[in-house]
mmCIF file with all atom_site columns, C-alpha atoms in Angstrom:
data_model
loop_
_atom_site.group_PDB
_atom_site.id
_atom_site.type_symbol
_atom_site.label_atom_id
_atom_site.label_alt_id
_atom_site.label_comp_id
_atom_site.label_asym_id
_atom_site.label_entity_id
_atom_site.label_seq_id
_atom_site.pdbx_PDB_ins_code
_atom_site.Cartn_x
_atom_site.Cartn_y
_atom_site.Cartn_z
_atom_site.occupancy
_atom_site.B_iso_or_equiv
_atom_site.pdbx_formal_charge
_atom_site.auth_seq_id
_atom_site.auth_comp_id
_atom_site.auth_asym_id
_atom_site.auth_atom_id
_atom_site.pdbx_PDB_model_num
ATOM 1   C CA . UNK P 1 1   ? 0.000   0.000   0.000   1.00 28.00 ? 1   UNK P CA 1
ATOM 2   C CA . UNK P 1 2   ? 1.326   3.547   -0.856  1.00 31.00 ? 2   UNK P CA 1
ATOM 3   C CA . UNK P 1 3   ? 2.206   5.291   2.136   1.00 32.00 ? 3   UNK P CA 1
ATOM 4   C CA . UNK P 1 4   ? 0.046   7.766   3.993   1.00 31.00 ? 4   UNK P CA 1
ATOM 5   C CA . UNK P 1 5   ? 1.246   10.772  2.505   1.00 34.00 ? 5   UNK P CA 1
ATOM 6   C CA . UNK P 1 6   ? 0.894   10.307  -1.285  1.00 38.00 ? 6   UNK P CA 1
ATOM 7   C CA . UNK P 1 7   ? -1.926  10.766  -2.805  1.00 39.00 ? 7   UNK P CA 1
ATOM 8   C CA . UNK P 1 8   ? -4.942  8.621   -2.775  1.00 41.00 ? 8   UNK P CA 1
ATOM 9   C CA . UNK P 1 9   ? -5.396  7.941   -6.601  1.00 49.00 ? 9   UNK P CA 1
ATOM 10  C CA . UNK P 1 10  ? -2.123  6.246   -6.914  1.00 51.00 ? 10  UNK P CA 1
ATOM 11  C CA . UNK P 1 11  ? -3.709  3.481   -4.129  1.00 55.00 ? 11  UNK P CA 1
ATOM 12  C CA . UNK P 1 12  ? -6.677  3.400   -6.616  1.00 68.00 ? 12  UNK P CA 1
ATOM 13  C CA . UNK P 1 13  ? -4.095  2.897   -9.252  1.00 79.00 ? 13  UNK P CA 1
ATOM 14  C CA . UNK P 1 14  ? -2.477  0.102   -8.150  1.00 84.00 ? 14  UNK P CA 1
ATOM 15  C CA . UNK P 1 15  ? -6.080  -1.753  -7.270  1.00 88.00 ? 15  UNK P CA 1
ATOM 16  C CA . UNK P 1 16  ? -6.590  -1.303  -11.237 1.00 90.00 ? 16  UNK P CA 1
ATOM 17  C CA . UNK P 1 17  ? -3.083  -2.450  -12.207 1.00 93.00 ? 17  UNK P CA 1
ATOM 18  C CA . UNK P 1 18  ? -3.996  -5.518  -9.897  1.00 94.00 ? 18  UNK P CA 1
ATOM 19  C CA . UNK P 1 19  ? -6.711  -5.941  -11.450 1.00 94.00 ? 19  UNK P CA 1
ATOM 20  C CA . UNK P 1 20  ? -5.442  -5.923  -14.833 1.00 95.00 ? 20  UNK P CA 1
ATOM 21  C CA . UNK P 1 21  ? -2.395  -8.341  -14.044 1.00 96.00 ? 21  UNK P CA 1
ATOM 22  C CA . UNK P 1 22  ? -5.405  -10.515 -12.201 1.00 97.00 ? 22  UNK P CA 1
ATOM 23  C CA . UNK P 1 23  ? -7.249  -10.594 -15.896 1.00 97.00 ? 23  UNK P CA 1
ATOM 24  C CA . UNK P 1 24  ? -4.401  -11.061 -17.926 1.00 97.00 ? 24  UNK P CA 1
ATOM 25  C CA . UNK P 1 25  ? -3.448  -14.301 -15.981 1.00 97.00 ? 25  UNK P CA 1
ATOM 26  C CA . UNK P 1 26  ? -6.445  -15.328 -16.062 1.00 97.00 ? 26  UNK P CA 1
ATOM 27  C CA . UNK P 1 27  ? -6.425  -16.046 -12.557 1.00 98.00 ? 27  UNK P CA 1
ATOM 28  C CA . UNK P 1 28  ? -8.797  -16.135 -9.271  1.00 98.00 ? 28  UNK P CA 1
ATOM 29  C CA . UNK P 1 29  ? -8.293  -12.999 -7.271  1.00 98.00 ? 29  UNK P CA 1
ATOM 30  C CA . UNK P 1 30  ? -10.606 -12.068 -4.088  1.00 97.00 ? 30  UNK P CA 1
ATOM 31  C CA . UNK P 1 31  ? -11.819 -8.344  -4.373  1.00 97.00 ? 31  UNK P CA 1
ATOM 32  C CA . UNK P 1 32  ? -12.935 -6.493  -0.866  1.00 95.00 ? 32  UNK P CA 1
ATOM 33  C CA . UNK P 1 33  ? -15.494 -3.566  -1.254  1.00 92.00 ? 33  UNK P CA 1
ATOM 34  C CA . UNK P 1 34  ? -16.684 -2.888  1.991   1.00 85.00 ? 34  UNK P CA 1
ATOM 35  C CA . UNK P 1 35  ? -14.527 -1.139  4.679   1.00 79.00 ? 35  UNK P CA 1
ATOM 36  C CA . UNK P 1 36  ? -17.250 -1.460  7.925   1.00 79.00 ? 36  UNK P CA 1
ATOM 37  C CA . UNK P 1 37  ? -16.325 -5.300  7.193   1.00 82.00 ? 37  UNK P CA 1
ATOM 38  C CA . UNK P 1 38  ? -12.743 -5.324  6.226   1.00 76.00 ? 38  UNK P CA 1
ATOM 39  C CA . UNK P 1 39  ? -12.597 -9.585  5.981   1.00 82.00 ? 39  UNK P CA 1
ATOM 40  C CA . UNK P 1 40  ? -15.531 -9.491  3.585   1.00 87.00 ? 40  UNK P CA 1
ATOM 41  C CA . UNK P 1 41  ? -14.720 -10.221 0.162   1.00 93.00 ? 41  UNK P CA 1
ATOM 42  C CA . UNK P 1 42  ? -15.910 -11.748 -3.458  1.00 97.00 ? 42  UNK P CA 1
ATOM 43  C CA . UNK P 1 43  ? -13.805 -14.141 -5.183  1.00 98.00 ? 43  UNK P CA 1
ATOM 44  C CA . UNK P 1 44  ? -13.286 -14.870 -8.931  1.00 98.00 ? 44  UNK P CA 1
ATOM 45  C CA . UNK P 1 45  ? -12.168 -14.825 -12.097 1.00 98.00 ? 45  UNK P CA 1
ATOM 46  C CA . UNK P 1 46  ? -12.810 -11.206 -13.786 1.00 98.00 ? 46  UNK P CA 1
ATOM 47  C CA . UNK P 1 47  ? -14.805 -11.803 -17.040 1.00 97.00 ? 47  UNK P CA 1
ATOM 48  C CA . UNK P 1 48  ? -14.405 -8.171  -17.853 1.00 96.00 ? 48  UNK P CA 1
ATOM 49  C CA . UNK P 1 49  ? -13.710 -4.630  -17.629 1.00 94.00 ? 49  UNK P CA 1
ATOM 50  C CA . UNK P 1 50  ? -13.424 -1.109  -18.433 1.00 91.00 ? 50  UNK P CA 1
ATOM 51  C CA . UNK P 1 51  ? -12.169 2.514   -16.433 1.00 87.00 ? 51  UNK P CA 1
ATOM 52  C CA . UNK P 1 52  ? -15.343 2.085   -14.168 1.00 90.00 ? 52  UNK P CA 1
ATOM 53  C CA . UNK P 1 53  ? -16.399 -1.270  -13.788 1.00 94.00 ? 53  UNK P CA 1
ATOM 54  C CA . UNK P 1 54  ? -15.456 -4.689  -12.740 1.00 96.00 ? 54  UNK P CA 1
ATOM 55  C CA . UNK P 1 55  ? -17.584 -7.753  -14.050 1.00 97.00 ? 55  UNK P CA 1
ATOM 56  C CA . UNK P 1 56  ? -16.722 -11.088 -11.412 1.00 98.00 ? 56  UNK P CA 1
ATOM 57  C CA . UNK P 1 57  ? -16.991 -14.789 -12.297 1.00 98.00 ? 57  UNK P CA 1
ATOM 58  C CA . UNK P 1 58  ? -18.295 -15.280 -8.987  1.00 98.00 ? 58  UNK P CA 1
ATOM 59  C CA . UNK P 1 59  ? -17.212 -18.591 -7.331  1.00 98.00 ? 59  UNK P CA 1
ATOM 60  C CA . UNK P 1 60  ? -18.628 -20.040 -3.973  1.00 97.00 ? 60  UNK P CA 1
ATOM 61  C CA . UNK P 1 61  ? -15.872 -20.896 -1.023  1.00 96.00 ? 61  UNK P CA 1
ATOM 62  C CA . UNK P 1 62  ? -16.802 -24.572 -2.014  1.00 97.00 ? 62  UNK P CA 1
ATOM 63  C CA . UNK P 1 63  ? -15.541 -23.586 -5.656  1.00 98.00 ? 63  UNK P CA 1
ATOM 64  C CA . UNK P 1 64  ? -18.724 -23.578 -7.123  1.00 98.00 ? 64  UNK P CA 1
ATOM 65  C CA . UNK P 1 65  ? -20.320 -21.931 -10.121 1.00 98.00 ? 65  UNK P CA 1
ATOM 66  C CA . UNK P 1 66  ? -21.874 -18.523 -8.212  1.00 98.00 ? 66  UNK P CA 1
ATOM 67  C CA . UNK P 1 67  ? -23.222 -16.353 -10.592 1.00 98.00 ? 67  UNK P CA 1
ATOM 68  C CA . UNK P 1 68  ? -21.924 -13.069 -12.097 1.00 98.00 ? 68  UNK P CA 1
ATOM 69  C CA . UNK P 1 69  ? -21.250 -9.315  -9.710  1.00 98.00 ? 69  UNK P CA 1
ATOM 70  C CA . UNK P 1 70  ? -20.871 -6.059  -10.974 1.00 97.00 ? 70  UNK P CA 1
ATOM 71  C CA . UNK P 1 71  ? -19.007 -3.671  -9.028  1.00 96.00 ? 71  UNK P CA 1
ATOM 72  C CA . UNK P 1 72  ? -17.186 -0.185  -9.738  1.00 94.00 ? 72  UNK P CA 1
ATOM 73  C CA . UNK P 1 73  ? -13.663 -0.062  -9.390  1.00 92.00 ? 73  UNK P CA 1
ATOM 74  C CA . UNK P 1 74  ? -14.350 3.169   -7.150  1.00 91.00 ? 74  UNK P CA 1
ATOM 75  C CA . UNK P 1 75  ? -15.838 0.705   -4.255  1.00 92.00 ? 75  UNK P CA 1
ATOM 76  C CA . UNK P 1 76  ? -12.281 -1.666  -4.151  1.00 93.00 ? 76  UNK P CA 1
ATOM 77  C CA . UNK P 1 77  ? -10.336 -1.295  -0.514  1.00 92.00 ? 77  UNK P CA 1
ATOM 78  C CA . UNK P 1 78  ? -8.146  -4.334  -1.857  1.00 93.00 ? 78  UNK P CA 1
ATOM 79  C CA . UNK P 1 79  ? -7.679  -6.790  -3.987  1.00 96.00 ? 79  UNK P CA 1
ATOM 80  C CA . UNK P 1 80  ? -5.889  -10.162 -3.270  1.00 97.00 ? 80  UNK P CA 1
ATOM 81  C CA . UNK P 1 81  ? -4.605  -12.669 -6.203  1.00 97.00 ? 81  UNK P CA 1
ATOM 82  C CA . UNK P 1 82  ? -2.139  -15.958 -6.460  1.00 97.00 ? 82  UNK P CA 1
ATOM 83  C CA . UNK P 1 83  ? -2.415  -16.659 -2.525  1.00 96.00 ? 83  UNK P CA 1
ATOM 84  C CA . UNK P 1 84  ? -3.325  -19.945 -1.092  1.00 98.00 ? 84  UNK P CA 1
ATOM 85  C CA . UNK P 1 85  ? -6.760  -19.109 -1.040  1.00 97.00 ? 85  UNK P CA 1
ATOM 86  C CA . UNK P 1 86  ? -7.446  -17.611 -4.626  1.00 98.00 ? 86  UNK P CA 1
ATOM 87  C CA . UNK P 1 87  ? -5.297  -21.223 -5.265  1.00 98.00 ? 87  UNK P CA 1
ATOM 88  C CA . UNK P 1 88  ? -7.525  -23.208 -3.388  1.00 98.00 ? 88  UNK P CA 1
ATOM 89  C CA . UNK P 1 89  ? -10.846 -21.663 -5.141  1.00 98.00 ? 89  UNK P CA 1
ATOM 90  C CA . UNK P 1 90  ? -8.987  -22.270 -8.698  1.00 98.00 ? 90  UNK P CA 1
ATOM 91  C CA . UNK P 1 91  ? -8.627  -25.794 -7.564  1.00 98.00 ? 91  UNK P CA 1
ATOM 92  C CA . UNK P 1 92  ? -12.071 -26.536 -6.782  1.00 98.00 ? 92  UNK P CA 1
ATOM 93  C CA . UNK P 1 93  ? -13.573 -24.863 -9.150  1.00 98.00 ? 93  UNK P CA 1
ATOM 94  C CA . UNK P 1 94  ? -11.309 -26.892 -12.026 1.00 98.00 ? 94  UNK P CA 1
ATOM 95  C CA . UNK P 1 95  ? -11.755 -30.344 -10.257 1.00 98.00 ? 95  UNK P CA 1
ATOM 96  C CA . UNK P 1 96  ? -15.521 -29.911 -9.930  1.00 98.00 ? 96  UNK P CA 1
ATOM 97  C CA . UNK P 1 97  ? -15.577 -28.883 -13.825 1.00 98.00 ? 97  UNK P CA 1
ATOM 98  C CA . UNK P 1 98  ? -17.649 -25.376 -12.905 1.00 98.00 ? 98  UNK P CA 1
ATOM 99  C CA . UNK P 1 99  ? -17.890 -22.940 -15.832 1.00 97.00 ? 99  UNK P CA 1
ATOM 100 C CA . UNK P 1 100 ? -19.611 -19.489 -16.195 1.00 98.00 ? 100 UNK P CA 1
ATOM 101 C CA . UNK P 1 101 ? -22.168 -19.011 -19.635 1.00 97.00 ? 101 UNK P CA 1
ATOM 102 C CA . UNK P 1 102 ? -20.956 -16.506 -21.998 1.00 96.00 ? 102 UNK P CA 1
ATOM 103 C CA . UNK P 1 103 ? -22.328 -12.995 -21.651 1.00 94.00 ? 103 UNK P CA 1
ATOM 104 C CA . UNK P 1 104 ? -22.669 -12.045 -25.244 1.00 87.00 ? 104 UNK P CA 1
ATOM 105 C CA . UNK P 1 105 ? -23.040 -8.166  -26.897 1.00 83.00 ? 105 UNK P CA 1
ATOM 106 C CA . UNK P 1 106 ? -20.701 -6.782  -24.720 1.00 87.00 ? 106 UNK P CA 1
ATOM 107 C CA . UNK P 1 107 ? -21.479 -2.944  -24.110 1.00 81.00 ? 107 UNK P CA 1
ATOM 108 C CA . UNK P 1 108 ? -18.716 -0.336  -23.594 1.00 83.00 ? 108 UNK P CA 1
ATOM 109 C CA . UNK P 1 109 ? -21.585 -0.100  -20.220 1.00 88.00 ? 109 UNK P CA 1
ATOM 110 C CA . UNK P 1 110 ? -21.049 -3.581  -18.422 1.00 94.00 ? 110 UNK P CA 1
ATOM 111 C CA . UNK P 1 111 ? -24.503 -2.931  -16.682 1.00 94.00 ? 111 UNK P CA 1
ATOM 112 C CA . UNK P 1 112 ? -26.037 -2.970  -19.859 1.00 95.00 ? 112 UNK P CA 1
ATOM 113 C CA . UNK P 1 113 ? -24.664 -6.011  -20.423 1.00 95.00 ? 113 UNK P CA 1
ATOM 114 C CA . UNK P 1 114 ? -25.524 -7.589  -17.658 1.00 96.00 ? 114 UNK P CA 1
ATOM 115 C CA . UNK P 1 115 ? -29.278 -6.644  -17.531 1.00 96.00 ? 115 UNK P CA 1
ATOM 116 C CA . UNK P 1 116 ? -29.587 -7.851  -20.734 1.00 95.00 ? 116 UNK P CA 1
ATOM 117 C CA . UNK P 1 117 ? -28.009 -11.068 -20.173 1.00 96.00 ? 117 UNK P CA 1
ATOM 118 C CA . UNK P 1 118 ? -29.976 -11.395 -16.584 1.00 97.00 ? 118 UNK P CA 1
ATOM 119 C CA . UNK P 1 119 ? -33.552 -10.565 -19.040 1.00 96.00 ? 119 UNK P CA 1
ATOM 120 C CA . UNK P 1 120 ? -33.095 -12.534 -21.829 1.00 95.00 ? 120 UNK P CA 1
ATOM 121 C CA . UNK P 1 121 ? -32.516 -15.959 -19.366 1.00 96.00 ? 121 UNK P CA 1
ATOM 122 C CA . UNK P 1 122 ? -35.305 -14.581 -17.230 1.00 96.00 ? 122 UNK P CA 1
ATOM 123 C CA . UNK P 1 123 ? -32.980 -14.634 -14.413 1.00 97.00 ? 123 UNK P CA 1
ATOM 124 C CA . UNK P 1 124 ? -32.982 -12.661 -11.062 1.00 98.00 ? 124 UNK P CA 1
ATOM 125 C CA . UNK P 1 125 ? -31.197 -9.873  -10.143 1.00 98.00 ? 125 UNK P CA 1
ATOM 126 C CA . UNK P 1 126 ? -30.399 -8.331  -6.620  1.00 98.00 ? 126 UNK P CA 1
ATOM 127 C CA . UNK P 1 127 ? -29.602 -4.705  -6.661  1.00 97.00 ? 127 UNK P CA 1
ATOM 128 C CA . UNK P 1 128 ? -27.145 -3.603  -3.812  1.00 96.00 ? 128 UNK P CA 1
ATOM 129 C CA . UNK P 1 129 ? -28.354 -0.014  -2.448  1.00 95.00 ? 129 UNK P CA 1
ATOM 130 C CA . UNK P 1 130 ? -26.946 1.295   0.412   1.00 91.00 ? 130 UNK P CA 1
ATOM 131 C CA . UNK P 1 131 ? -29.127 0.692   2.764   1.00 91.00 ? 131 UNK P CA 1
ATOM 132 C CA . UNK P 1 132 ? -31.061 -2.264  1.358   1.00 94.00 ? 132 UNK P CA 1
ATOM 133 C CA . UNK P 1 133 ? -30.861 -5.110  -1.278  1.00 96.00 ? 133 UNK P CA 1
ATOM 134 C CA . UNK P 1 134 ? -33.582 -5.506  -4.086  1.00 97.00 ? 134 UNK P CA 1
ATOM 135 C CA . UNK P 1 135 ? -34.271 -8.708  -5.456  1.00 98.00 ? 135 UNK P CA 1
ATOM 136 C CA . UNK P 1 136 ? -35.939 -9.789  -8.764  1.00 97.00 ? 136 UNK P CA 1
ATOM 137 C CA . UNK P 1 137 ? -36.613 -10.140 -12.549 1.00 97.00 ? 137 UNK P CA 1
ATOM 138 C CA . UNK P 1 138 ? -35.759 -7.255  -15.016 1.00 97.00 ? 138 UNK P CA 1
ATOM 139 C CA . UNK P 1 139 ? -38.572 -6.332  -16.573 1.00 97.00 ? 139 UNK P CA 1
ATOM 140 C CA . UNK P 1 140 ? -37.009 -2.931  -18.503 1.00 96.00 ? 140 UNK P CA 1
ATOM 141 C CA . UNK P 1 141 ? -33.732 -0.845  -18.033 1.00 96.00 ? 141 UNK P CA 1
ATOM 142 C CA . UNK P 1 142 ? -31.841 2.217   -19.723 1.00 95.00 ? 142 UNK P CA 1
ATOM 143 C CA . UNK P 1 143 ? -28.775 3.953   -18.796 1.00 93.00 ? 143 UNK P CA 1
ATOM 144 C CA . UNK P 1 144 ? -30.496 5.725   -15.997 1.00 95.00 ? 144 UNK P CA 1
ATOM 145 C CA . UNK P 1 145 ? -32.806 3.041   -14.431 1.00 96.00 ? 145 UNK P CA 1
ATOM 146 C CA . UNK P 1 146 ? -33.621 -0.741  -14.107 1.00 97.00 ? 146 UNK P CA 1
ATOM 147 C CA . UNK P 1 147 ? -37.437 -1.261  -13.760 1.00 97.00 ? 147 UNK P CA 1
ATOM 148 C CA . UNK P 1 148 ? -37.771 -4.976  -11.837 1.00 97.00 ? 148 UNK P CA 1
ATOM 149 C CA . UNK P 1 149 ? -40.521 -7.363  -10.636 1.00 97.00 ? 149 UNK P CA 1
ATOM 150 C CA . UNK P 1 150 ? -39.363 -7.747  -7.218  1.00 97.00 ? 150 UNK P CA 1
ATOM 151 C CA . UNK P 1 151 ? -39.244 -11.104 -5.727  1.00 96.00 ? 151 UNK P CA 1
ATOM 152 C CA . UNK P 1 152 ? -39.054 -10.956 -1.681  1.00 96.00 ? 152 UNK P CA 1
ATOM 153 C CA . UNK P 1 153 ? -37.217 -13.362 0.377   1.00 95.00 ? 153 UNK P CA 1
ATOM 154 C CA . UNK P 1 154 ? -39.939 -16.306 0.321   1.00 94.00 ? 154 UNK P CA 1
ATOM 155 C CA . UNK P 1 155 ? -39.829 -16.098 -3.721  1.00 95.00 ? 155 UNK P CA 1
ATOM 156 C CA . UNK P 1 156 ? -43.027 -14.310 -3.812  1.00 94.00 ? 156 UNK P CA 1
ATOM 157 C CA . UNK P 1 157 ? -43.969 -11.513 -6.173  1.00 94.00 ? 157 UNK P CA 1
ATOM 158 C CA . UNK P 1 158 ? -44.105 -8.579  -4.542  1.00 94.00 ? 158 UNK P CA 1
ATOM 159 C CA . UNK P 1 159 ? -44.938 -5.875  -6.722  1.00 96.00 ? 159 UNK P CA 1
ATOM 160 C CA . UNK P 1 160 ? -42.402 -3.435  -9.372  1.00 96.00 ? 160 UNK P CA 1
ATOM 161 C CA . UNK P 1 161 ? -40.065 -1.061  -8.537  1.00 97.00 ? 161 UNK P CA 1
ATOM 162 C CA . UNK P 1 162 ? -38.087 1.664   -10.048 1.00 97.00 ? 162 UNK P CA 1
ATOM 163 C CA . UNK P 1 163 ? -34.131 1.834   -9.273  1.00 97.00 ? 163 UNK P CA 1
ATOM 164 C CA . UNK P 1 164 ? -31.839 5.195   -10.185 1.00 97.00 ? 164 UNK P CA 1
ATOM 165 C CA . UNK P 1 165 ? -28.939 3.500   -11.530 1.00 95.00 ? 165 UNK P CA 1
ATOM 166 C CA . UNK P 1 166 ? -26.379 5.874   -10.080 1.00 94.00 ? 166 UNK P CA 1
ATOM 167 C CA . UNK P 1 167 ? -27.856 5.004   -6.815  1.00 95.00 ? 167 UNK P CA 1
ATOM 168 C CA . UNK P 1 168 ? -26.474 1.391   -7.058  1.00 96.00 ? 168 UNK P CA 1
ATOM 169 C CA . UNK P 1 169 ? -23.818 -0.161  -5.169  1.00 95.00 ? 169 UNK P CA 1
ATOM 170 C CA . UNK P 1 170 ? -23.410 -3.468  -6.998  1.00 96.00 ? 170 UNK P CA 1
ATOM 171 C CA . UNK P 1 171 ? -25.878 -6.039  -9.030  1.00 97.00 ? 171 UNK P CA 1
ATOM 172 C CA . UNK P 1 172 ? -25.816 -10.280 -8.508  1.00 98.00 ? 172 UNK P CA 1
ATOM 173 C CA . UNK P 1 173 ? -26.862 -12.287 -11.096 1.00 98.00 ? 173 UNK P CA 1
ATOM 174 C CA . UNK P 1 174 ? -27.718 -15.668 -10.739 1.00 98.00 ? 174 UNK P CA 1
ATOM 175 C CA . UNK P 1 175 ? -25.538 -16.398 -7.601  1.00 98.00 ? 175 UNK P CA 1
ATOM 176 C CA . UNK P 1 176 ? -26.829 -19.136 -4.849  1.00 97.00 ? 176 UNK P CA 1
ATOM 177 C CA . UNK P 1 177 ? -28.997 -15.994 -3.515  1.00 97.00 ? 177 UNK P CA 1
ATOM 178 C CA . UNK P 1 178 ? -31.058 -15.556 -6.875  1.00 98.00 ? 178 UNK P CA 1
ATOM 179 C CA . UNK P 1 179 ? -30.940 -18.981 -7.923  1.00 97.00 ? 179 UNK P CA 1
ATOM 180 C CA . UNK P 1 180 ? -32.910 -20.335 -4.473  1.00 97.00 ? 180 UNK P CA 1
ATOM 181 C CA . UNK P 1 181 ? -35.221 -17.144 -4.755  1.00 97.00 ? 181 UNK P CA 1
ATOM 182 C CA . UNK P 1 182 ? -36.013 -17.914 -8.801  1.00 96.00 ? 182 UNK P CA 1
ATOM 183 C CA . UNK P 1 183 ? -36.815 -22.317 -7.247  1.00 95.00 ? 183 UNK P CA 1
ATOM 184 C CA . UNK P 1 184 ? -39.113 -20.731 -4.447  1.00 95.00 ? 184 UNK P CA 1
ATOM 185 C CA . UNK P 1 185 ? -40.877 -18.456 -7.050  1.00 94.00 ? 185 UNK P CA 1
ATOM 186 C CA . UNK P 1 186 ? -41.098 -21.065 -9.850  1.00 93.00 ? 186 UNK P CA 1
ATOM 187 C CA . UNK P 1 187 ? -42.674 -23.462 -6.909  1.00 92.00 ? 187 UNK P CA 1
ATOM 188 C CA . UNK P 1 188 ? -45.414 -20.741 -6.681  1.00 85.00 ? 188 UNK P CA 1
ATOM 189 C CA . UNK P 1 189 ? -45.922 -20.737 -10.351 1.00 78.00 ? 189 UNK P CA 1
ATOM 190 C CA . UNK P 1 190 ? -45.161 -17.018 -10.703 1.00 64.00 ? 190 UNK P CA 1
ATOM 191 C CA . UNK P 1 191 ? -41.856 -16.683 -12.404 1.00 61.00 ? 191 UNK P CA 1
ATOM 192 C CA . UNK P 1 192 ? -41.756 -14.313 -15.314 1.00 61.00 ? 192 UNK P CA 1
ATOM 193 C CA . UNK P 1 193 ? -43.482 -15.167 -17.953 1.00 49.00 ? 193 UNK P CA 1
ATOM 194 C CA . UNK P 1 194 ? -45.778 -17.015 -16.577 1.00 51.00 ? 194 UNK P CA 1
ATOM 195 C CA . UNK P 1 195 ? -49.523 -16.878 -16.354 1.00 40.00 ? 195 UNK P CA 1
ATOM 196 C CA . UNK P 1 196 ? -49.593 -16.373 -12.731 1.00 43.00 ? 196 UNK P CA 1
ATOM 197 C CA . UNK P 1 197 ? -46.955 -14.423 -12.650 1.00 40.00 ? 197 UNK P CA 1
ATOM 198 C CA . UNK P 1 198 ? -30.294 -6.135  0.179   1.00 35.00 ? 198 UNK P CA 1
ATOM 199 C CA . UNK P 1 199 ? -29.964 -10.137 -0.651  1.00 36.00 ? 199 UNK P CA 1
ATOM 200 C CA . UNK P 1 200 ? -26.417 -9.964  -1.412  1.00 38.00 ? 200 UNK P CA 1
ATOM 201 C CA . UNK P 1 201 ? -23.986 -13.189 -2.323  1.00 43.00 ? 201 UNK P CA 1
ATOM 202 C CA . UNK P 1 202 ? -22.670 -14.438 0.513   1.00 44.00 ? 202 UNK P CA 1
ATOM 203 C CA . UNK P 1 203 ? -19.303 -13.607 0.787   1.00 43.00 ? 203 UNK P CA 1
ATOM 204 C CA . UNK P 1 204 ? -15.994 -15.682 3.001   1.00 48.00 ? 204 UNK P CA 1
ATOM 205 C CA . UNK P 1 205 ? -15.087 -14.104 5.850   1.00 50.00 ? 205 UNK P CA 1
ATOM 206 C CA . UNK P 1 206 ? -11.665 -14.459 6.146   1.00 50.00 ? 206 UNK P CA 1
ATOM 207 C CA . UNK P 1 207 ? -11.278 -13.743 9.762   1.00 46.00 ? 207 UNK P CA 1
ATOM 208 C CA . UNK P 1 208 ? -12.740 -17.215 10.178  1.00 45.00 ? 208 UNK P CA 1
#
């Protein structure tokens, strides 16, 4: 870490140069976004990204397929990559054969991307605010806002919402959190699409 004295945007700087050297090997790194809970963190592969945003390969501590995250570089504390753990995950995730789809269209605006990915599979989304987490299908979006069917924490239906796009911490697609909330709401016959029709991923706490 740069010491105290210089100036803050070469720390920032060296998060992104991590980040790039983590992409170019093509290698797991664990990505910390959250200073109230310094031992939080996400960990995977980056898929992609540009001057303002960071698109995750999310993998589960039990190296496990986890969905996608969408963060802005802006929010990074620290960024870890080739240490036993980020080894570890790699491991797992290669020996139980785990793979991430391909997002395809990329858009110079990864969260254009990624809504449009999350709508066309008609698969939830949670939107990180900061003082709540919205959970549910994307019905519409633009630049400036993501209109969703919110899905509560029983899989129920519960309602549409607005969101301000600027307003958003982070968005999870299709981790463990979205994927149980899409089985309850299929089990109640009210997924999108059909007739009848601030959850975050949980993240390793490395203080463990």
């Amino acid at each position: 870490m740069a010491p105290i004295n210089q100036p803050a945007e070469q720390e920032c700087g060296e998060l992104i140069d991590l980040c790039k050297k983590c992409f170019e090997l093509n290698c797991v790194g664990s990505f910390y976004c959250d200073a109230s809970r310094p031992n939080m963190h996400l960990t995977g592969y980056i898929y992609t990204y540009n001057e303002d945003e960071i698109l995750i390969k999310h993998i589960s501590p039990d190296g496990y397929y986890d969905g996608f995250i969408l963060i802005h570089i802006s929010d990074l504390i620290r960024v870890d990559i080739l240490g036993q753990y980020e080894k570890r995950i790699a491991a797992l995730f290669a020996i139980r054969k785990q793979s991430h789809p391909i997002i395809n269209h990329l858009n110079d605006t990864l969260y254009i991307s990624v809504m449009d990915f999350a709508h066309a599979n008609n698969l939830i989304v949670s939107v990180e605010l900061e003082d709540s987490t919205i959970s549910g299908f994307v019905l519409d979006f633009n630049e400036c806002n993501i209109h969703m069917q919110v899905v509560n924490e029983n899989g129920q239906t519960d309602g549409e919402m607005t969101i301000l796009v600027e307003n958003v911490l982070s968005f999870a697609v299709d981790t463990t959190t979205e994927q149980n909330l899409k089985l309850l709401n299929i089990a109640q016959g009210t997924a999108r699409g059909q007739e009848d029709g601030s959850l975050v991923p949980e993240m390793k706490d490395d203080s463990d």
